[in-house]
Amino acid sequence: LKDPKAKLSFWQSGDSDVTVSISIGDRNPEKRGYYVTMSDRNNVFLLEEDIINSIPREASDLRSRHVFFLDSLKFSRIEIHRPGSLVTLVKDKNQEWHRDNMAGESLDYNMVKEFLDSLSSIKIRDFVADNPISLREYGLDPPSAQILLYKEEGGAPLYLSLGLKSPAGYLFAQSGSEKSVIALDAGVQGILNFFL
């Protein structure tokens, strides 16, 4: 602990100075933990490896890996765009879903819910570029596919644009909640095929 391996500092809301800091020292392999001290105590503690290993190493580790947070949002319209095709799902005043327009084919609510749940489960694998100069190199200008989700209360739609495959086999993407170019599992294309 004389030369800590890492140091965590915490500020209580409104404080300008560090409220408490934790210094992390060497690992104790027998006890499967790390030695730590806290700035407000005189003791040396042993914290489990899992706790220390869960500490973010880079700023990107603190970023949310969810593409969408759809739990509490209600939608009135869903559009799936692909070159040469458009699938539209609309919800009527009775909360029933239809394909194309209000007079279109009725859809099972559970099918639409399963689609939205699948979108909610999409996780970001990697943050590729925060301020991309050109989206064309990622296949996002224009995208190969795009999902637009329109909220009942109006406003701009949430979207997910899909582009080219990365060298690692992921799919380049961009969403309305994340302006960066991100990488997703290529399996996300299967979600789009749900209604195509």
PDB file of N, CA and C in Angstrom, residues 6 9 18 31 64 88 105 112 121 147 159 175:
ATOM      1  N   ALA A   6      -3.829   1.118  -7.449  1.00  0.00           N
ATOM      2  CA  ALA A   6      -4.922   1.965  -7.948  1.00  0.00           C
ATOM      3  C   ALA A   6      -5.492   2.754  -6.779  1.00  0.00           C
ATOM      4  N   SER A   9     -11.406   7.625  -5.846  1.00  0.00           N
ATOM      5  CA  SER A   9     -11.807   8.799  -5.076  1.00  0.00           C
ATOM      6  C   SER A   9     -13.289   9.032  -5.268  1.00  0.00           C
ATOM      7  N   VAL A  18     -12.344  15.717  -2.067  1.00  0.00           N
ATOM      8  CA  VAL A  18     -12.653  14.287  -2.024  1.00  0.00           C
ATOM      9  C   VAL A  18     -13.238  13.937  -0.662  1.00  0.00           C
ATOM     10  N   LYS A  31      -5.963 -15.685   0.174  1.00  0.00           N
ATOM     11  CA  LYS A  31      -7.274 -15.210   0.643  1.00  0.00           C
ATOM     12  C   LYS A  31      -8.133 -14.659  -0.492  1.00  0.00           C
ATOM     13  N   SER A  64     -23.077   3.070 -20.781  1.00  0.00           N
ATOM     14  CA  SER A  64     -24.116   2.049 -20.859  1.00  0.00           C
ATOM     15  C   SER A  64     -23.928   1.216 -22.119  1.00  0.00           C
ATOM     16  N   THR A  88     -44.221  -1.127 -41.900  1.00  0.00           N
ATOM     17  CA  THR A  88     -44.751  -0.186 -40.917  1.00  0.00           C
ATOM     18  C   THR A  88     -45.736  -0.911 -40.016  1.00  0.00           C
ATOM     19  N   GLU A 105     -53.531  -5.522 -41.872  1.00  0.00           N
ATOM     20  CA  GLU A 105     -53.580  -6.811 -41.173  1.00  0.00           C
ATOM     21  C   GLU A 105     -53.331  -6.615 -39.677  1.00  0.00           C
ATOM     22  N   VAL A 112     -45.515  -8.242 -31.323  1.00  0.00           N
ATOM     23  CA  VAL A 112     -44.922  -6.899 -31.289  1.00  0.00           C
ATOM     24  C   VAL A 112     -44.118  -6.730 -30.005  1.00  0.00           C
ATOM     25  N   SER A 121     -32.975  -5.939 -25.656  1.00  0.00           N
ATOM     26  CA  SER A 121     -31.888  -6.818 -25.221  1.00  0.00           C
ATOM     27  C   SER A 121     -30.591  -6.601 -26.008  1.00  0.00           C
ATOM     28  N   ILE A 147     -34.322   1.020 -38.025  1.00  0.00           N
ATOM     29  CA  ILE A 147     -35.556   0.851 -37.253  1.00  0.00           C
ATOM     30  C   ILE A 147     -35.881   2.205 -36.639  1.00  0.00           C
ATOM     31  N   TYR A 159     -34.066   5.640 -32.985  1.00  0.00           N
ATOM     32  CA  TYR A 159     -33.706   4.895 -34.180  1.00  0.00           C
ATOM     33  C   TYR A 159     -32.468   4.043 -33.952  1.00  0.00           C
ATOM     34  N   SER A 175     -27.229   4.703 -33.071  1.00  0.00           N
ATOM     35  CA  SER A 175     -28.592   4.821 -32.556  1.00  0.00           C
ATOM     36  C   SER A 175     -28.838   6.233 -32.063  1.00  0.00           C
TER      37      SER A 175
END
